[in-house]
PDB file of C-alpha atoms in Angstrom:
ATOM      1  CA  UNK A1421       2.349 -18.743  29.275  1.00  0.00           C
ATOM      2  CA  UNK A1422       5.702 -19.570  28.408  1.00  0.00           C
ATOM      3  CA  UNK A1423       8.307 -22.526  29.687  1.00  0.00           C
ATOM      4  CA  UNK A1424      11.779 -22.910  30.185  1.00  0.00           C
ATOM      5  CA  UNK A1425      13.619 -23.495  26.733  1.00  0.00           C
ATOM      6  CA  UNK A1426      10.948 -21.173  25.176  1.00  0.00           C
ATOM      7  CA  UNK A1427      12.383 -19.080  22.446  1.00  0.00           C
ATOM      8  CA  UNK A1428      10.788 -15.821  23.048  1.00  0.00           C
ATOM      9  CA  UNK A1429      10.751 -12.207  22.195  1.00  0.00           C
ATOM     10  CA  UNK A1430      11.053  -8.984  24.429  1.00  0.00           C
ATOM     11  CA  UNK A1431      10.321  -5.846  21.990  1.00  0.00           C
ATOM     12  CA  UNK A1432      13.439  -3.493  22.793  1.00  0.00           C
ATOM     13  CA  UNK A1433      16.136  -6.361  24.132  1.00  0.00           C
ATOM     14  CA  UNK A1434      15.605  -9.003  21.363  1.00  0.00           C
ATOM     15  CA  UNK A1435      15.277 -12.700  21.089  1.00  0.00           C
ATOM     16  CA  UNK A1436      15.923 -15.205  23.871  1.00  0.00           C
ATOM     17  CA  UNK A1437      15.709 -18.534  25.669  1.00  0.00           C
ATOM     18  CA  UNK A1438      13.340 -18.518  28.869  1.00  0.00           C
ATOM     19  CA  UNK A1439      16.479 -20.015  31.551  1.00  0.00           C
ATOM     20  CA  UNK A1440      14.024 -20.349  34.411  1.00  0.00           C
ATOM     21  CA  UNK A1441      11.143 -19.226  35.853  1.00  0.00           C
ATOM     22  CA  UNK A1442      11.184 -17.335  39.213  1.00  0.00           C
ATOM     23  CA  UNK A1443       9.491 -15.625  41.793  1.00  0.00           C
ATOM     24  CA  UNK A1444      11.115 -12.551  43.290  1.00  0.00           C
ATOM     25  CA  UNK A1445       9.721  -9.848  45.549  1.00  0.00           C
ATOM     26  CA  UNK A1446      10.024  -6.175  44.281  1.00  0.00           C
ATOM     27  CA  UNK A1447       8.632  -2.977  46.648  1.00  0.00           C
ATOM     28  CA  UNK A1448       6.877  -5.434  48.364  1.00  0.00           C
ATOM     29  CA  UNK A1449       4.911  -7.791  46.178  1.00  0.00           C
ATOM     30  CA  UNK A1450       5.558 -11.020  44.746  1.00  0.00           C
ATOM     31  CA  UNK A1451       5.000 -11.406  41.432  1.00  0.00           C
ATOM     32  CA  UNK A1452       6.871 -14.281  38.662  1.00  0.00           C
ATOM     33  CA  UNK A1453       9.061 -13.133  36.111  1.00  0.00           C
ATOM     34  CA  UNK A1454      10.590 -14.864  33.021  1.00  0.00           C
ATOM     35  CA  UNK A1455      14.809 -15.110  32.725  1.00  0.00           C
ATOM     36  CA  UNK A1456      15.555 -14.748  29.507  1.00  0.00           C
ATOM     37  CA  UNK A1457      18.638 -14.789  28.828  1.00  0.00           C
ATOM     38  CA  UNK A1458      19.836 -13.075  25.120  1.00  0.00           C
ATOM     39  CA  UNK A1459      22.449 -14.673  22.743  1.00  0.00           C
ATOM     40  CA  UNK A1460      23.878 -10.807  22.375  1.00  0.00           C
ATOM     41  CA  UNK A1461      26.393 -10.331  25.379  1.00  0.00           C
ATOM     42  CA  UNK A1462      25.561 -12.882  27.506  1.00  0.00           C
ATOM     43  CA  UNK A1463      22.221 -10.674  28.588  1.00  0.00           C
ATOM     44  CA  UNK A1464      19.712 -11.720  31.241  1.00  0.00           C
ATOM     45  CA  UNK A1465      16.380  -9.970  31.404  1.00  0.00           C
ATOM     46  CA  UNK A1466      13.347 -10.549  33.628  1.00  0.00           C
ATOM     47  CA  UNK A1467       9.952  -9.975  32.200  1.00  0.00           C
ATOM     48  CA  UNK A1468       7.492 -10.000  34.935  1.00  0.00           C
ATOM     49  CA  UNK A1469       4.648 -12.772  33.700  1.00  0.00           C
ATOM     50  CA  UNK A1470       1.774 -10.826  34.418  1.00  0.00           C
ATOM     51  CA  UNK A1471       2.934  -7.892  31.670  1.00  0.00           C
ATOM     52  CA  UNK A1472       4.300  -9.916  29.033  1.00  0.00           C
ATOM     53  CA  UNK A1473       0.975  -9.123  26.700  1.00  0.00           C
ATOM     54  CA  UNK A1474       1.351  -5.860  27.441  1.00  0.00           C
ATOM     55  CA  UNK A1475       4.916  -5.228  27.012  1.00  0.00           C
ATOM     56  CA  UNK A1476       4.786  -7.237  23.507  1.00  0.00           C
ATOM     57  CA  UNK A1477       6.708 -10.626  24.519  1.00  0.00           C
ATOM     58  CA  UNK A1478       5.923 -13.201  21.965  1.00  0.00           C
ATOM     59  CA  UNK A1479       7.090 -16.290  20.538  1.00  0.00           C
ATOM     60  CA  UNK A1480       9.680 -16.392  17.910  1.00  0.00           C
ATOM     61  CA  UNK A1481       8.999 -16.019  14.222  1.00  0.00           C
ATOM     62  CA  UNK A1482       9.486 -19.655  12.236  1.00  0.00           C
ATOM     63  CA  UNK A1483      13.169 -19.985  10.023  1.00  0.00           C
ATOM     64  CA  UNK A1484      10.691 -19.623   7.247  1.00  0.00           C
ATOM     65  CA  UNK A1485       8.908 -16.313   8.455  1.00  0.00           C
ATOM     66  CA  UNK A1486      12.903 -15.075   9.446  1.00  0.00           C
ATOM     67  CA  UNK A1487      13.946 -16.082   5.921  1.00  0.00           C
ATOM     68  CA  UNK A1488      11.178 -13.998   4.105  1.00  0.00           C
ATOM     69  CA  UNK A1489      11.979 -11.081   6.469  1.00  0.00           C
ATOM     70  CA  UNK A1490      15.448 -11.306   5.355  1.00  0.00           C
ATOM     71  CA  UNK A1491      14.484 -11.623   1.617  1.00  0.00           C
ATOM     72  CA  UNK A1492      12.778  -8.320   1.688  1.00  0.00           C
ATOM     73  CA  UNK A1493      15.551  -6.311   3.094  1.00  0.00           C
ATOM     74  CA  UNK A1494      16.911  -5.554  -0.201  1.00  0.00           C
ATOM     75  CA  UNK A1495      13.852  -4.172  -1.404  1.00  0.00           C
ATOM     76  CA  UNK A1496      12.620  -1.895   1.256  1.00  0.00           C
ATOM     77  CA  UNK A1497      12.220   1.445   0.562  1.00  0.00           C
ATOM     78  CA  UNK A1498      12.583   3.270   4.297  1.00  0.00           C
ATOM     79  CA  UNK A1499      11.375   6.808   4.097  1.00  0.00           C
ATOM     80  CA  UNK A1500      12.809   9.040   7.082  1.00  0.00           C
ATOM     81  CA  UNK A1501      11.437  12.120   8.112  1.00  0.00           C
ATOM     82  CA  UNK A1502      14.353  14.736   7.926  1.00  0.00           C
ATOM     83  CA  UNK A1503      13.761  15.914  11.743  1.00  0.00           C
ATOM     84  CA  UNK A1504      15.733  13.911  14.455  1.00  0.00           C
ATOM     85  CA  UNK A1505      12.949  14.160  17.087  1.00  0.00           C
ATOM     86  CA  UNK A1506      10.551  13.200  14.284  1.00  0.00           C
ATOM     87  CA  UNK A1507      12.412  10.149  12.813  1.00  0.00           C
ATOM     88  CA  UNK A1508      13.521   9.199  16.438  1.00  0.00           C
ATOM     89  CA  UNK A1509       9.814   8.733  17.674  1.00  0.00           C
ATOM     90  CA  UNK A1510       9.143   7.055  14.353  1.00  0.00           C
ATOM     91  CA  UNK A1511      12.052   4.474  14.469  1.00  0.00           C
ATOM     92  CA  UNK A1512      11.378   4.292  18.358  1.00  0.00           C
ATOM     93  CA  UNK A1513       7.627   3.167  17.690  1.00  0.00           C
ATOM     94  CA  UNK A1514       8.745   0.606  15.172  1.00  0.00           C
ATOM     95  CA  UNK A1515      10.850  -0.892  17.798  1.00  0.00           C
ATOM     96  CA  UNK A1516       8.449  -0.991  20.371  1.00  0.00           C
ATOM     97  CA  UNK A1517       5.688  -2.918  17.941  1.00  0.00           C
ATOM     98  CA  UNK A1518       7.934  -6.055  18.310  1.00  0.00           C
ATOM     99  CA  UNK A1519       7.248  -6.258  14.156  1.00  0.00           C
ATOM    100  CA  UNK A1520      10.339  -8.164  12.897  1.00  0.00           C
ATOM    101  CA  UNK A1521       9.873  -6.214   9.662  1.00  0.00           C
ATOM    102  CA  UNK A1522       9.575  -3.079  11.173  1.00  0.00           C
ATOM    103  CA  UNK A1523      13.022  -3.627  13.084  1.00  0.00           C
ATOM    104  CA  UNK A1524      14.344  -4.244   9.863  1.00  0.00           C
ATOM    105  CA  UNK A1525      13.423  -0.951   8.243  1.00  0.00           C
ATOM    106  CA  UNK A1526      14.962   0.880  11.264  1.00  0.00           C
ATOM    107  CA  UNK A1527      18.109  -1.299  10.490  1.00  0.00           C
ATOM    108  CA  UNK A1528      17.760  -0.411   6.862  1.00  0.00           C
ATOM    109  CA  UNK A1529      16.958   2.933   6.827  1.00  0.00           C
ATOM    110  CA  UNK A1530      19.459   4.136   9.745  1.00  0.00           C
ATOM    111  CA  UNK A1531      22.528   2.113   7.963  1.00  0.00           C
ATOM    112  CA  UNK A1532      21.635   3.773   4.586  1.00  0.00           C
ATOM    113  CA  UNK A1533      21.489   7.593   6.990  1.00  0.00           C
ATOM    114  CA  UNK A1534      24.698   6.434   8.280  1.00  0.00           C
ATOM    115  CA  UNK A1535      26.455   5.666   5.439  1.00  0.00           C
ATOM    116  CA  UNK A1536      24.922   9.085   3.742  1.00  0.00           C
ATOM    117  CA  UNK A1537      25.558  11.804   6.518  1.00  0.00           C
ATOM    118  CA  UNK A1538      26.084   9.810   9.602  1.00  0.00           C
ATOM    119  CA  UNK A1539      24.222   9.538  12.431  1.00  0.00           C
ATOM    120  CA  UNK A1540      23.885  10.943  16.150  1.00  0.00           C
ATOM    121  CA  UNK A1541      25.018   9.310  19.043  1.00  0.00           C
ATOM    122  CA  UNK A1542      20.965   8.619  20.148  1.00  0.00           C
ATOM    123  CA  UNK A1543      20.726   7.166  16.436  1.00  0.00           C
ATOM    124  CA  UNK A1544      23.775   5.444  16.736  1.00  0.00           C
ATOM    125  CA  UNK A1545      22.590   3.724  20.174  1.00  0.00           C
ATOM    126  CA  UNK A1546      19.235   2.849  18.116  1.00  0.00           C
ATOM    127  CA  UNK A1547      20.670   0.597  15.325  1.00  0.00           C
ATOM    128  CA  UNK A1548      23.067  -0.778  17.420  1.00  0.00           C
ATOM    129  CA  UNK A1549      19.911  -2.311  19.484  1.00  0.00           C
ATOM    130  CA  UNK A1550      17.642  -2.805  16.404  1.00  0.00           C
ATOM    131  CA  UNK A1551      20.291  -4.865  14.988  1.00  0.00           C
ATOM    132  CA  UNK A1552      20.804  -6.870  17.652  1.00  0.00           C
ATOM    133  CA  UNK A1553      16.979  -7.066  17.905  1.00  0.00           C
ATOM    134  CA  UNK A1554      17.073  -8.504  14.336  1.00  0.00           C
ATOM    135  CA  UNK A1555      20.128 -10.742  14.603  1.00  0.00           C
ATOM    136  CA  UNK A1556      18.848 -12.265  17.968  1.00  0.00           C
ATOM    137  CA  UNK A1557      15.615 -13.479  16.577  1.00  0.00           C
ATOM    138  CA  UNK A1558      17.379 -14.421  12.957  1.00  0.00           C
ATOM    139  CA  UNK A1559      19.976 -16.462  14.942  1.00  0.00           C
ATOM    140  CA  UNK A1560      17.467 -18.528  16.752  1.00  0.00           C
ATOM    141  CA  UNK A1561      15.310 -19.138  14.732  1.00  0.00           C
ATOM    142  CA  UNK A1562      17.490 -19.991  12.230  1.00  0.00           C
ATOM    143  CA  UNK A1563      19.334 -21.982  14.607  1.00  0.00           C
ATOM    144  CA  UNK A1564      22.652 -20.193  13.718  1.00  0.00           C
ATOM    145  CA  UNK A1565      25.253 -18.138  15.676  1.00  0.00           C
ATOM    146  CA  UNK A1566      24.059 -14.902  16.917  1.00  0.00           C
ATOM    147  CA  UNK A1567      27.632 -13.911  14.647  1.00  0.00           C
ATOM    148  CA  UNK A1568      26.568 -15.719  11.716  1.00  0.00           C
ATOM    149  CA  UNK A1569      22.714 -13.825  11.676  1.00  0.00           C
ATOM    150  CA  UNK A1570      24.419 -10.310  11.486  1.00  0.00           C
ATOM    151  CA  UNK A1571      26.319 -11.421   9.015  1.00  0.00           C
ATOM    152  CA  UNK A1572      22.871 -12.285   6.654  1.00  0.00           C
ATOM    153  CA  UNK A1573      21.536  -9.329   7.898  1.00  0.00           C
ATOM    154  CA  UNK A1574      24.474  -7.184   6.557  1.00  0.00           C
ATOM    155  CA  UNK A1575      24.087  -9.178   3.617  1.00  0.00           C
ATOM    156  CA  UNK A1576      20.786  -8.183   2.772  1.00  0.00           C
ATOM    157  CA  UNK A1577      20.983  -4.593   3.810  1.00  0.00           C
ATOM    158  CA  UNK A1578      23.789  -4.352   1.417  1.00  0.00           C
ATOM    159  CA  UNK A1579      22.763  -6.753  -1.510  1.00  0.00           C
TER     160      UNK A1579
END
């Protein structure tokens, strides 16, 4: 169980500070959710308690664990299957496993699509929210602007 000021991790929204801890009454049951609210826009999300294992929440990676992630961008070779509904799934699971590393080879290999023969709009939508998957966790646990993480992540997708 997490507290407020916990630095925690929702799989497909990103990194985030635990505001409060409330109860709130949805088609008729009570249940206690988590307010997280996200360094990206000013986000608030609330992860009911009782799903958080199952959704994937977890707590932060260390600066340390961040820092090797971002060491290894340069070096990742990102294979992507030609089909969009193919690579789509693939890039969607590695989202959902809440694996830092896996978020950065959707970052990786999507930019390097992008920059080759551009992407889809779907696509487009998907590295936009990996990235800020990636930058949101960097930036915190790095204790650094959510601004100054996607600028070491574009650093070492393009080193």
């Amino acid at each position: 169980m997490f507290r407020v000021g916990d630095k925690i991790v929702h799989p497909m929204h990103g990194a985030g500070v635990v505001d409060e801890i409330v109860e709130r009454k949805v088609n008729g049951v009570v249940r206690g959710y988590y307010s997280l609210k996200l360094p990206a826009g000013s986000m608030q999300v609330m992860i009911p308690i009782d799903t958080c294992e199952v959704i994937g929440v977890r707590a932060i990676h260390s600066c340390d664990e961040t820092e090797r992630v971002l060491g290894e961008i340069p070096g990742l070779e990102v294979q992507m299957d030609t089909n969009w509904n193919h690579r789509y799934r693939d890039n969607m699971l590695r989202l959902k496993s809440g694996d830092l590393m896996e978020v950065a080879k959707v970052v990786k290999g999507l930019t390097g699509r992008d920059s080759r023969r551009g992407l889809s709009t779907g696509e487009r939508k998907m590295l936009h929210t990996a990235r800020q998957i990636l930058a949101s966790e960097i930036g915190l646990a790095q204790c650094i602007s959510y601004q100054e993480a996607e600028c070491r992540v574009d650093q070492a997708i393009h080193a």
